[in-house]
Every structure is written in structure tokens, then in C-alpha cells.
Amino acid sequence: MRITIFGSGYVGLVAGTCFAEMGNDVTLVDVDADKVAALQRGEIPIYEPGLTELLEDNVHTRRLSFSTDAKSALVGAEACFICVGTPMGPDGHADLRYVESVARTIGHHIDDFTVVVTKSTVPVGTAEKVRAWVRASLDARGADGDFAVASNPEFLKEGAAIDDFMKPDRVVIGVDDPRAEAILRDIYGVFMRNGLRLFVMDVPSAEMTKYAANCMLATKISFINEIANICEAVGADVELVRQGVGADKRIGTQFLFPGLGYGGSCFPKDVRELMRTAEDFGYAPRIIQAVDAVNDDQKRSVERKLSAWCELNGRSVNSLTVAVWGLAFKPNTDDVRESPALELIRFLSGAGAQVQAHDPHALETAQAALGDLPGVSYTDDPYQATEGADLMCLLTEWRPFRRPDFRRLAGQLTAKTIFDGRNQYDGKRLAEYGLQVYGVGTGARLGAPC
């Protein structure tokens, strides 16, 4: 089948590459000529495990191509997927300007029946707007243009997106035209041959499903962080509590990991969008509001603990050299959007501290996001970051950080202190090396290391 993908960002690249891997003829269209040229040279703008190799294979076999020419890309396409960004606007709503631009472009060029699929995360009701935008372009050029609009939200985890797409938990399709359903069933049938995980529903329900899913996962994260904060207050250990709670099959352990809160391009934006949508319809979404508030507060937990540590030890923040391990909002990605690490670095730099930052894959994206902050340096060597530092903050749970050379760290960190924002380290074990560890909700009050 011939498929056109609009947008060569994270979702577009993964979807286009995986569609091509299943034998489809896929063209990725982007208005950014430099990005298209880079992709044609094999340069991938994001870090996602397995994507580069899969993309190169499909480009080599000519099943996958890149273009700025929407008109030629749409010739013969049975389905076109809108995969452009929907950043959060100043009012908390998703900004649909790129979706609108693509929809109008499609209307300018389609002649034969085409399914226009919104794969970008968009608010409930967006499909009807897309239908109107496509129709307006068709009317403007006096064309009849037969088309259908469908919703097909993505459920990809950054760092595991290829596996998620090739072996999906579920595929959700929102349609109101049997021809669109047939085409999308054909596209996704090869990914789930038993068909048991394909859910076909009306378009608004499909749009809502994505927001409900992400808000549920965000709720679990904020819930366990709230429990962690209570554990610190009462002297309990959230890691033990988490295990006891997660053993209940009705609850499970997924997303019940205390830390610094969620970040990235999805959860923060989607939580706030659903909040605003509910409020627009006169409903106060109290649980979702609390999820957002708890998460914002949790991102500053290391900042508060570090300040309290300074007061306890007669230090000031501006006298510190702080090593930071981890800049991405989660491991296996270079995405630093809404990353707690960046908030801490801004605080430390603003307070006059020196920061020595390391991340296996997110150094470039972090530097681009932070700009030229005073006192902040970057290194691709984790032990160069800790050399001469007073203390270290672990902010992303990359695998190489789980079992570093603790003896070496003890010799490098002058205050022999680690703020473990991801609960990766056993404080009792590290005490054998003379290291103090402050985790999240581990029963340790500042001054009494866990």
C-alpha cells in the first residue's frame, strides 16, 4: 500500500519506518528542506534505539523515502497520516497550527479517495476540524475530492518505540466511514494477525482514549511520588511500600516508581490539555489537576533537599560544585523536554553553583535547551563530571549509572554525598564506601542518610 506521512519528527519517523518495514511504499513529507536532506543522507535527528538501522534498511530497499513535495507524495496514496507536533500553547491547549497546515495541504492536492488519519495527539473534536480544513481547500480549487477522516492515536514509549509499534499492546482506530476502517484494518493487520488487539470505535472516543491513557499513567507516577513524600515524613520506606502495593494484581508495579516526576513531550502536555478541555466544558477535573500539581512540585524535590543539606552542613549553594548524571527526562532517549534535570541545573546556575553535567545521549539537546548558562559545563565522561565535585545528583536512571565504581566516586566527591533522584542506590551498601545517599521516600530525613 502507498502511505504518506506528514511530519518527520519522532512519531512520523517511527511510524513511517515501521510501515515500510512491513512492505508498504512510504513517503515522509516535511516542510523543512534541511531536515529532509539530512534524512536522505541517513542522518537521524533523534536518538531512539533500533531506529537508525531499520530506517537505513528501508531506504536502501526504496520502501521509504523523504520529500518536501506534498503533491507528488500524495499521488496514489490510500492513506496519509498527520504526525506533526502539537505543542502546548500558552493557554494550556494543544496548538493545532501544524495540523491545520497539513490538512489544508492535503486538500490542495488529493484527487482520489484518501483516508486522512490524525496520529498526532490532538484534542477531542480535532478530526472534525481536519475534515473542515481539507474540505475548505478542496472547495477553494473547485474539486469534489472524496476522502474520509480517521483517528489513530499513537501509544509509543520513547526508548522502546520500535518494539511498541511492531508489537503493539493495542491499536485504536476511530472511524465513521467503512472504507476508512477497511484500509486501516489492512494496514495494521500485519502487525497483529490475530486481530485481538485492534479496537475500532467512533472518532471522538479514539481521540479521548489517548488522553485518558496518558493521564492514567501520569496519575500512577504522581500517586507513588505523593506516597514517597508521606513515607519521608513518617519514616517509612517507599521502596518496600511499592513492592507490597504492586503485588496486588489489580494494581501492579508498572509506573509505580518514585522519583522526580514525569517529563517529556507527552505526559505534561496531555495532562494539561485534558484539564483545559474539561474546564472548557464546565467540569473541574480535580484528580487530573492534582496529578499536575504534584508533578510540578516533585520536580523540585532534589532542589529542596540540596538546599536543606547546605543549611545543615553550613554551606551555601553558590559554594558548591555539583555533578549531574542524567539530563534526558528518561533513559534511552535524548529528549530533555520538561526534564527535571534541566530545572535543577537552572536553579543551581542561578544560585551561583558550578555544574558538571553528563548524559550518555542527551548532551547536545540539553545544551540547546539550556543555552549558555553560567557555571555549567558538559562532559561525555561520567567520572570527569564527578572529578572535583562536592556531591552528585543522579537524575536519569540510565543503565550504566546503576552500578558505577562507588569506590572511585567516594574518592572524587569531596562531600561524599549523592542525591539519588531515581532510587537506584542502596544507601546501606554505599555507606561501606563512606558515601551518604539521599533517595526519594526512603525513610531518610536530611541529616540521617538512607
Short mmCIF file of C-alpha atoms in Angstrom, two decimals:
data_model
loop_
_atom_site.label_atom_id
_atom_site.label_comp_id
_atom_site.label_asym_id
_atom_site.label_seq_id
_atom_site.Cartn_x
_atom_site.Cartn_y
_atom_site.Cartn_z
CA MET A 1 0.00 0.00 0.00
CA ARG A 2 1.16 3.54 -0.68
CA ILE A 3 1.23 5.62 2.51
CA THR A 4 2.15 9.27 3.04
CA ILE A 5 3.39 10.52 6.40
CA PHE A 6 3.34 14.24 7.15
CA GLY A 7 5.97 15.18 9.74
CA SER A 8 9.40 13.62 10.15
CA GLY A 9 9.64 14.06 13.89
CA TYR A 10 9.56 11.31 16.49
CA VAL A 11 6.15 9.81 15.66
CA GLY A 12 6.46 10.29 11.92
CA LEU A 13 9.89 8.68 11.67
CA VAL A 14 8.93 5.67 13.77
CA ALA A 15 5.56 5.14 12.09
CA GLY A 16 6.92 5.62 8.57
CA THR A 17 9.87 3.33 9.14
CA CYS A 18 7.74 0.58 10.67
CA PHE A 19 5.08 0.83 7.95
CA ALA A 20 7.84 0.48 5.35
CA GLU A 21 9.32 -2.48 7.20
CA MET A 22 6.03 -4.31 6.57
CA GLY A 23 6.35 -3.83 2.82
CA ASN A 24 4.43 -0.60 2.28
CA ASP A 25 5.63 2.18 -0.02
CA VAL A 26 6.06 5.12 2.37
CA THR A 27 6.97 8.75 1.77
CA LEU A 28 7.70 11.07 4.69
CA VAL A 29 6.92 14.69 3.88
CA ASP A 30 8.35 17.63 5.78
CA VAL A 31 8.42 21.36 5.04
CA ASP A 32 11.95 21.60 6.45
CA ALA A 33 14.22 21.08 3.44
CA ASP A 34 17.35 20.82 5.59
CA LYS A 35 15.81 18.06 7.69
CA VAL A 36 14.71 16.17 4.58
CA ALA A 37 18.19 16.49 3.08
CA ALA A 38 19.73 15.21 6.31
CA LEU A 39 17.36 12.23 6.38
CA GLN A 40 18.23 11.46 2.76
CA ARG A 41 21.88 11.33 3.90
CA GLY A 42 20.93 8.92 6.68
CA GLU A 43 21.22 11.46 9.48
CA ILE A 44 18.56 10.84 12.16
CA PRO A 45 17.62 13.90 14.27
CA ILE A 46 16.60 11.86 17.35
CA TYR A 47 18.05 9.06 19.41
CA GLU A 48 15.79 6.02 19.51
CA PRO A 49 17.25 2.50 19.91
CA GLY A 50 16.97 0.47 16.70
CA LEU A 51 15.56 3.28 14.55
CA THR A 52 18.70 4.14 12.58
CA GLU A 53 19.34 0.58 11.40
CA LEU A 54 15.70 -0.06 10.47
CA LEU A 55 15.41 3.23 8.63
CA GLU A 56 18.61 2.62 6.67
CA ASP A 57 17.40 -0.82 5.60
CA ASN A 58 14.11 0.52 4.27
CA VAL A 59 15.72 3.46 2.50
CA HIS A 60 18.12 1.02 0.86
CA THR A 61 15.23 -1.13 -0.39
CA ARG A 62 13.41 2.04 -1.58
CA ARG A 63 10.34 1.34 0.50
CA LEU A 64 10.97 4.55 2.46
CA SER A 65 11.73 7.98 1.02
CA PHE A 66 11.72 11.60 2.14
CA SER A 67 10.40 14.66 0.34
CA THR A 68 9.26 18.26 0.62
CA ASP A 69 6.86 17.79 -2.30
CA ALA A 70 3.43 17.04 -0.82
CA LYS A 71 1.72 16.88 -4.21
CA SER A 72 3.86 14.07 -5.61
CA ALA A 73 3.87 12.25 -2.26
CA LEU A 74 0.07 12.10 -2.25
CA VAL A 75 -0.26 10.63 -5.75
CA GLY A 76 -1.75 7.16 -5.34
CA ALA A 77 -1.69 7.30 -1.54
CA GLU A 78 -4.56 5.40 0.05
CA ALA A 79 -3.81 6.78 3.49
CA CYS A 80 -1.97 9.83 4.74
CA PHE A 81 -1.04 10.18 8.39
CA ILE A 82 -0.71 13.55 10.11
CA CYS A 83 2.23 13.18 12.52
CA VAL A 84 3.21 16.79 13.14
CA GLY A 85 3.82 18.37 16.53
CA THR A 86 1.02 19.73 18.70
CA PRO A 87 2.95 21.78 21.26
CA MET A 88 1.20 23.19 24.28
CA GLY A 89 0.07 26.76 23.78
CA PRO A 90 0.17 29.50 26.42
CA ASP A 91 -3.43 28.72 27.41
CA GLY A 92 -2.66 25.05 28.09
CA HIS A 93 -4.39 23.83 24.93
CA ALA A 94 -2.63 21.95 22.16
CA ASP A 95 -1.51 24.23 19.34
CA LEU A 96 -3.06 22.83 16.14
CA ARG A 97 -1.49 25.21 13.63
CA TYR A 98 0.71 22.47 12.09
CA VAL A 99 -2.19 20.04 11.92
CA GLU A 100 -4.26 22.67 10.15
CA SER A 101 -1.47 23.44 7.71
CA VAL A 102 -1.12 19.76 6.76
CA ALA A 103 -4.89 19.27 6.45
CA ARG A 104 -5.18 22.24 4.11
CA THR A 105 -2.19 20.99 2.11
CA ILE A 106 -3.83 17.58 1.69
CA GLY A 107 -7.00 19.27 0.43
CA HIS A 108 -4.97 21.18 -2.13
CA HIS A 109 -3.65 18.01 -3.75
CA ILE A 110 -5.82 14.90 -3.30
CA ASP A 111 -7.99 13.70 -6.16
CA ASP A 112 -8.80 10.04 -5.48
CA PHE A 113 -10.26 8.64 -2.28
CA THR A 114 -7.84 9.04 0.62
CA VAL A 115 -8.06 8.37 4.34
CA VAL A 116 -6.72 11.35 6.30
CA VAL A 117 -5.53 9.98 9.64
CA THR A 118 -4.63 12.09 12.66
CA LYS A 119 -1.85 10.26 14.50
CA SER A 120 -0.64 13.35 16.31
CA THR A 121 -2.06 13.67 19.82
CA VAL A 122 -4.96 16.05 19.34
CA PRO A 123 -7.91 17.20 21.48
CA VAL A 124 -11.34 15.63 21.13
CA GLY A 125 -13.08 17.24 18.19
CA THR A 126 -9.95 17.79 16.10
CA ALA A 127 -11.00 15.29 13.42
CA GLU A 128 -13.99 17.45 12.58
CA LYS A 129 -11.70 20.45 12.24
CA VAL A 130 -9.42 18.43 9.96
CA ARG A 131 -12.44 17.46 7.86
CA ALA A 132 -13.42 21.13 7.52
CA TRP A 133 -9.87 22.24 6.65
CA VAL A 134 -9.49 19.57 3.95
CA ARG A 135 -12.94 20.37 2.54
CA ALA A 136 -12.19 24.11 2.51
CA SER A 137 -9.08 23.52 0.37
CA LEU A 138 -10.99 21.25 -1.97
CA ASP A 139 -13.76 23.82 -2.36
CA ALA A 140 -11.21 26.58 -2.98
CA ARG A 141 -9.94 24.74 -6.05
CA GLY A 142 -13.39 23.60 -7.15
CA ALA A 143 -12.67 19.92 -6.61
CA ASP A 144 -15.02 17.27 -5.26
CA GLY A 145 -12.26 15.19 -3.65
CA ASP A 146 -13.56 12.10 -1.90
CA PHE A 147 -11.91 11.49 1.46
CA ALA A 148 -12.54 10.20 4.99
CA VAL A 149 -11.07 11.35 8.28
CA ALA A 150 -9.94 8.91 10.97
CA SER A 151 -8.18 8.98 14.33
CA ASN A 152 -5.33 6.59 15.10
CA PRO A 153 -3.54 7.75 18.25
CA GLU A 154 0.00 6.56 18.92
CA PHE A 155 0.99 4.80 22.13
CA LEU A 156 4.77 4.79 21.78
CA LYS A 157 7.22 4.86 24.66
CA GLU A 158 10.37 6.83 23.93
CA GLY A 159 13.25 4.39 24.19
CA ALA A 160 11.09 1.42 23.14
CA ALA A 161 9.13 2.88 20.23
CA ILE A 162 10.15 0.37 17.56
CA ASP A 163 9.08 -2.59 19.65
CA ASP A 164 5.88 -0.79 20.67
CA PHE A 165 4.96 -0.18 17.04
CA MET A 166 5.91 -3.60 15.71
CA LYS A 167 4.33 -5.49 18.63
CA PRO A 168 1.58 -3.16 19.87
CA ASP A 169 -0.40 -3.65 23.06
CA ARG A 170 -3.34 -2.34 21.08
CA VAL A 171 -4.20 -0.32 18.01
CA VAL A 172 -7.05 2.17 18.38
CA ILE A 173 -8.90 3.32 15.29
CA GLY A 174 -11.63 5.95 15.27
CA VAL A 175 -13.69 5.96 12.06
CA ASP A 176 -17.06 6.98 10.68
CA ASP A 177 -16.59 5.58 7.17
CA PRO A 178 -16.42 1.83 6.39
CA ARG A 179 -13.87 2.45 3.63
CA ALA A 180 -11.52 4.08 6.13
CA GLU A 181 -11.96 1.17 8.52
CA ALA A 182 -11.14 -1.34 5.79
CA ILE A 183 -7.95 0.48 4.78
CA LEU A 184 -6.72 0.87 8.36
CA ARG A 185 -7.53 -2.76 9.15
CA ASP A 186 -5.46 -3.72 6.12
CA ILE A 187 -2.53 -1.54 7.22
CA TYR A 188 -2.46 -2.82 10.78
CA GLY A 189 -3.48 -6.42 10.11
CA VAL A 190 0.13 -7.43 9.53
CA PHE A 191 1.12 -6.08 12.95
CA MET A 192 -1.49 -8.12 14.83
CA ARG A 193 -2.51 -11.10 12.81
CA ASN A 194 -4.98 -12.43 15.37
CA GLY A 195 -6.77 -9.08 15.39
CA LEU A 196 -7.46 -9.30 19.12
CA ARG A 197 -5.80 -6.00 19.99
CA LEU A 198 -7.46 -3.87 17.32
CA PHE A 199 -10.13 -1.59 18.77
CA VAL A 200 -12.44 0.18 16.33
CA MET A 201 -14.60 2.97 17.74
CA ASP A 202 -16.08 6.35 16.92
CA VAL A 203 -13.65 9.18 16.28
CA PRO A 204 -14.18 11.24 19.49
CA SER A 205 -13.70 8.12 21.63
CA ALA A 206 -10.44 7.31 19.85
CA GLU A 207 -9.18 10.86 20.42
CA MET A 208 -10.17 10.64 24.08
CA THR A 209 -8.54 7.24 24.57
CA LYS A 210 -5.05 8.67 24.09
CA TYR A 211 -5.55 11.39 26.69
CA ALA A 212 -7.20 9.03 29.16
CA ALA A 213 -4.34 6.52 28.83
CA ASN A 214 -1.58 9.08 29.35
CA CYS A 215 -3.41 10.71 32.25
CA MET A 216 -3.84 7.32 33.92
CA LEU A 217 -0.10 6.62 33.68
CA ALA A 218 0.73 10.13 34.91
CA THR A 219 -1.66 9.57 37.81
CA LYS A 220 0.23 6.45 38.89
CA ILE A 221 3.51 8.40 38.84
CA SER A 222 2.15 11.31 40.88
CA PHE A 223 0.43 8.90 43.26
CA ILE A 224 3.60 6.98 44.13
CA ASN A 225 5.52 10.27 44.50
CA GLU A 226 2.84 11.50 46.90
CA ILE A 227 3.22 8.26 48.86
CA ALA A 228 7.01 8.70 48.80
CA ASN A 229 6.71 12.16 50.35
CA ILE A 230 4.44 10.81 53.08
CA CYS A 231 6.92 7.97 53.68
CA GLU A 232 9.69 10.50 54.24
CA ALA A 233 7.51 12.34 56.75
CA VAL A 234 6.55 9.25 58.77
CA GLY A 235 9.82 7.31 58.45
CA ALA A 236 8.63 4.56 56.11
CA ASP A 237 10.49 3.19 53.06
CA VAL A 238 8.56 3.76 49.83
CA GLU A 239 10.51 1.04 48.03
CA LEU A 240 9.15 -1.55 50.43
CA VAL A 241 5.70 0.01 50.30
CA ARG A 242 5.79 -0.02 46.50
CA GLN A 243 6.57 -3.72 46.43
CA GLY A 244 3.78 -4.53 48.85
CA VAL A 245 1.24 -2.46 46.93
CA GLY A 246 2.37 -3.63 43.50
CA ALA A 247 1.97 -7.29 44.45
CA ASP A 248 -1.78 -6.73 44.20
CA LYS A 249 -2.64 -7.86 40.64
CA ARG A 250 -5.32 -5.18 40.45
CA ILE A 251 -2.61 -2.52 40.85
CA GLY A 252 0.67 -3.94 39.55
CA THR A 253 4.11 -2.33 39.67
CA GLN A 254 4.26 -0.56 36.31
CA PHE A 255 4.74 3.20 36.66
CA LEU A 256 4.89 2.86 40.45
CA PHE A 257 8.46 4.08 40.69
CA PRO A 258 9.07 7.11 42.90
CA GLY A 259 11.38 9.77 41.59
CA LEU A 260 11.38 13.28 40.23
CA GLY A 261 8.10 13.16 38.35
CA TYR A 262 7.30 12.71 34.69
CA GLY A 263 8.57 14.81 31.82
CA GLY A 264 8.95 14.56 28.06
CA SER A 265 6.72 15.68 25.24
CA CYS A 266 3.59 13.70 26.12
CA PHE A 267 2.50 13.42 29.75
CA PRO A 268 2.88 17.09 30.78
CA LYS A 269 1.18 18.36 27.63
CA ASP A 270 -1.57 15.76 27.58
CA VAL A 271 -2.46 16.15 31.26
CA ARG A 272 -2.81 19.92 30.86
CA GLU A 273 -4.74 19.63 27.62
CA LEU A 274 -7.31 17.31 29.18
CA MET A 275 -7.57 19.67 32.14
CA ARG A 276 -8.29 22.60 29.85
CA THR A 277 -10.75 20.62 27.73
CA ALA A 278 -12.71 19.55 30.81
CA GLU A 279 -12.74 23.11 32.14
CA ASP A 280 -13.94 24.41 28.76
CA PHE A 281 -16.96 22.13 29.13
CA GLY A 282 -17.63 23.31 32.68
CA TYR A 283 -16.15 20.34 34.53
CA ALA A 284 -13.41 20.64 37.17
CA PRO A 285 -11.07 17.63 36.73
CA ARG A 286 -9.84 17.53 40.32
CA ILE A 287 -7.79 14.34 40.10
CA ILE A 288 -6.01 15.46 36.94
CA GLN A 289 -5.38 18.89 38.44
CA ALA A 290 -3.80 17.23 41.47
CA VAL A 291 -1.66 14.98 39.25
CA ASP A 292 -0.24 18.05 37.51
CA ALA A 293 0.34 19.96 40.76
CA VAL A 294 2.08 17.03 42.48
CA ASN A 295 4.33 16.53 39.46
CA ASP A 296 5.37 20.18 39.30
CA ASP A 297 6.26 20.08 42.97
CA GLN A 298 8.13 16.77 42.72
CA LYS A 299 10.50 18.10 40.07
CA ARG A 300 11.93 20.45 42.70
CA SER A 301 12.43 17.80 45.39
CA VAL A 302 16.20 17.49 44.85
CA GLU A 303 16.47 21.28 44.82
CA ARG A 304 14.80 21.43 48.26
CA LYS A 305 16.89 18.59 49.67
CA LEU A 306 20.10 20.10 48.38
CA SER A 307 19.22 23.46 49.95
CA ALA A 308 18.41 21.76 53.24
CA TRP A 309 21.70 19.84 53.07
CA CYS A 310 23.57 23.12 52.62
CA GLU A 311 21.87 24.63 55.66
CA LEU A 312 22.60 21.53 57.75
CA ASN A 313 26.28 21.48 56.74
CA GLY A 314 26.95 25.21 56.90
CA ARG A 315 27.35 25.55 53.16
CA SER A 316 25.77 27.83 50.59
CA VAL A 317 24.62 26.68 47.18
CA ASN A 318 26.94 29.14 45.46
CA SER A 319 29.93 27.43 47.10
CA LEU A 320 29.11 24.04 45.54
CA THR A 321 30.38 22.16 42.55
CA VAL A 322 27.65 19.69 41.64
CA ALA A 323 27.99 16.71 39.31
CA VAL A 324 24.81 15.83 37.44
CA TRP A 325 24.36 12.37 35.98
CA GLY A 326 21.44 12.27 33.57
CA LEU A 327 19.83 15.06 31.55
CA ALA A 328 17.16 13.27 29.50
CA PHE A 329 13.72 13.03 31.07
CA LYS A 330 14.05 9.21 30.97
CA PRO A 331 16.68 6.70 29.79
CA ASN A 332 17.09 5.54 26.18
CA THR A 333 16.19 8.91 24.67
CA ASP A 334 17.83 12.26 24.05
CA ASP A 335 14.58 14.10 24.80
CA VAL A 336 15.03 16.74 27.52
CA ARG A 337 11.63 18.41 27.25
CA GLU A 338 10.19 19.02 30.74
CA SER A 339 13.16 17.14 32.21
CA PRO A 340 13.60 17.62 35.99
CA ALA A 341 17.35 17.70 35.41
CA LEU A 342 17.12 20.93 33.44
CA GLU A 343 15.08 22.60 36.17
CA LEU A 344 17.70 21.67 38.77
CA ILE A 345 20.54 22.92 36.58
CA ARG A 346 18.79 26.25 36.05
CA PHE A 347 18.35 26.57 39.82
CA LEU A 348 21.98 25.70 40.55
CA SER A 349 23.33 28.05 37.88
CA GLY A 350 21.07 30.86 39.06
CA ALA A 351 22.25 30.34 42.64
CA GLY A 352 25.91 30.59 41.60
CA ALA A 353 26.91 26.91 41.82
CA GLN A 354 29.22 25.17 39.38
CA VAL A 355 27.60 22.29 37.47
CA GLN A 356 29.42 19.44 35.70
CA ALA A 357 26.82 17.56 33.67
CA HIS A 358 26.90 14.20 31.92
CA ASP A 359 24.43 12.14 29.90
CA PRO A 360 25.10 9.24 27.52
CA HIS A 361 22.94 10.65 24.70
CA ALA A 362 21.33 13.96 25.66
CA LEU A 363 24.28 16.36 25.92
CA GLU A 364 23.51 18.19 22.67
CA THR A 365 19.78 18.50 23.26
CA ALA A 366 20.36 19.66 26.83
CA GLN A 367 22.85 22.33 25.78
CA ALA A 368 20.44 23.53 23.09
CA ALA A 369 17.60 23.73 25.63
CA LEU A 370 19.60 25.40 28.41
CA GLY A 371 21.63 27.80 26.32
CA ASP A 372 24.78 29.38 27.70
CA LEU A 373 24.17 29.17 31.45
CA PRO A 374 26.95 30.50 33.70
CA GLY A 375 28.90 27.87 35.60
CA VAL A 376 27.57 24.91 33.61
CA SER A 377 29.90 22.54 31.73
CA TYR A 378 29.24 19.27 29.94
CA THR A 379 31.26 16.09 29.50
CA ASP A 380 30.77 12.72 27.83
CA ASP A 381 32.68 11.03 30.67
CA PRO A 382 30.65 10.45 33.88
CA TYR A 383 33.75 10.38 36.07
CA GLN A 384 35.02 13.62 34.59
CA ALA A 385 31.74 15.13 35.78
CA THR A 386 32.31 13.88 39.34
CA GLU A 387 36.01 14.80 39.45
CA GLY A 388 36.40 17.65 41.95
CA ALA A 389 32.67 17.88 42.64
CA ASP A 390 31.31 18.22 46.16
CA LEU A 391 28.35 15.96 45.51
CA MET A 392 26.50 14.17 42.74
CA CYS A 393 22.84 14.22 41.67
CA LEU A 394 21.55 11.17 39.84
CA LEU A 395 18.61 12.41 37.75
CA THR A 396 18.11 9.84 34.95
CA GLU A 397 18.25 6.09 35.51
CA TRP A 398 20.48 5.10 32.61
CA ARG A 399 21.71 1.52 32.93
CA PRO A 400 25.43 2.40 33.17
CA PHE A 401 24.60 4.52 36.25
CA ARG A 402 23.17 1.59 38.20
CA ARG A 403 26.47 0.05 39.25
CA PRO A 404 29.24 2.62 38.83
CA ASP A 405 32.62 2.46 40.55
CA PHE A 406 31.48 3.57 44.00
CA ARG A 407 35.00 3.47 45.40
CA ARG A 408 36.10 5.88 42.71
CA LEU A 409 33.11 8.14 43.39
CA ALA A 410 33.94 8.19 47.09
CA GLY A 411 37.43 9.38 46.21
CA GLN A 412 36.16 12.08 43.86
CA LEU A 413 33.21 13.63 45.72
CA THR A 414 34.59 15.90 48.42
CA ALA A 415 31.38 15.82 50.48
CA LYS A 416 30.86 12.12 49.69
CA THR A 417 27.17 12.74 49.11
CA ILE A 418 24.79 11.54 46.42
CA PHE A 419 21.26 12.80 45.85
CA ASP A 420 19.59 9.84 44.19
CA GLY A 421 16.52 11.19 42.44
CA ARG A 422 15.64 7.80 40.94
CA ASN A 423 16.19 5.45 43.91
CA GLN A 424 18.85 3.45 42.12
CA TYR A 425 21.28 3.03 45.02
CA ASP A 426 21.24 1.08 48.27
CA GLY A 427 22.26 3.59 50.92
CA LYS A 428 23.46 0.93 53.36
CA ARG A 429 25.70 -0.63 50.75
CA LEU A 430 27.16 2.71 49.70
CA ALA A 431 27.83 3.56 53.34
CA GLU A 432 30.56 0.91 53.16
CA TYR A 433 32.36 3.25 50.76
CA GLY A 434 31.78 6.24 53.01
CA LEU A 435 29.08 7.66 50.74
CA GLN A 436 25.87 9.26 52.00
CA VAL A 437 22.83 8.73 49.81
CA TYR A 438 19.56 10.64 49.93
CA GLY A 439 16.81 8.99 47.91
CA VAL A 440 13.11 9.65 47.35
CA GLY A 441 10.75 8.45 50.07
CA THR A 442 13.22 6.01 51.58
CA GLY A 443 12.58 6.98 55.19
CA ALA A 444 15.64 9.23 55.36
CA ARG A 445 15.29 12.71 56.75
CA LEU A 446 18.07 15.07 55.82
CA GLY A 447 20.91 14.52 58.22
CA ALA A 448 20.03 10.83 58.57
CA PRO A 449 21.24 9.25 55.30
CA CYS A 450 19.34 6.28 53.95
#
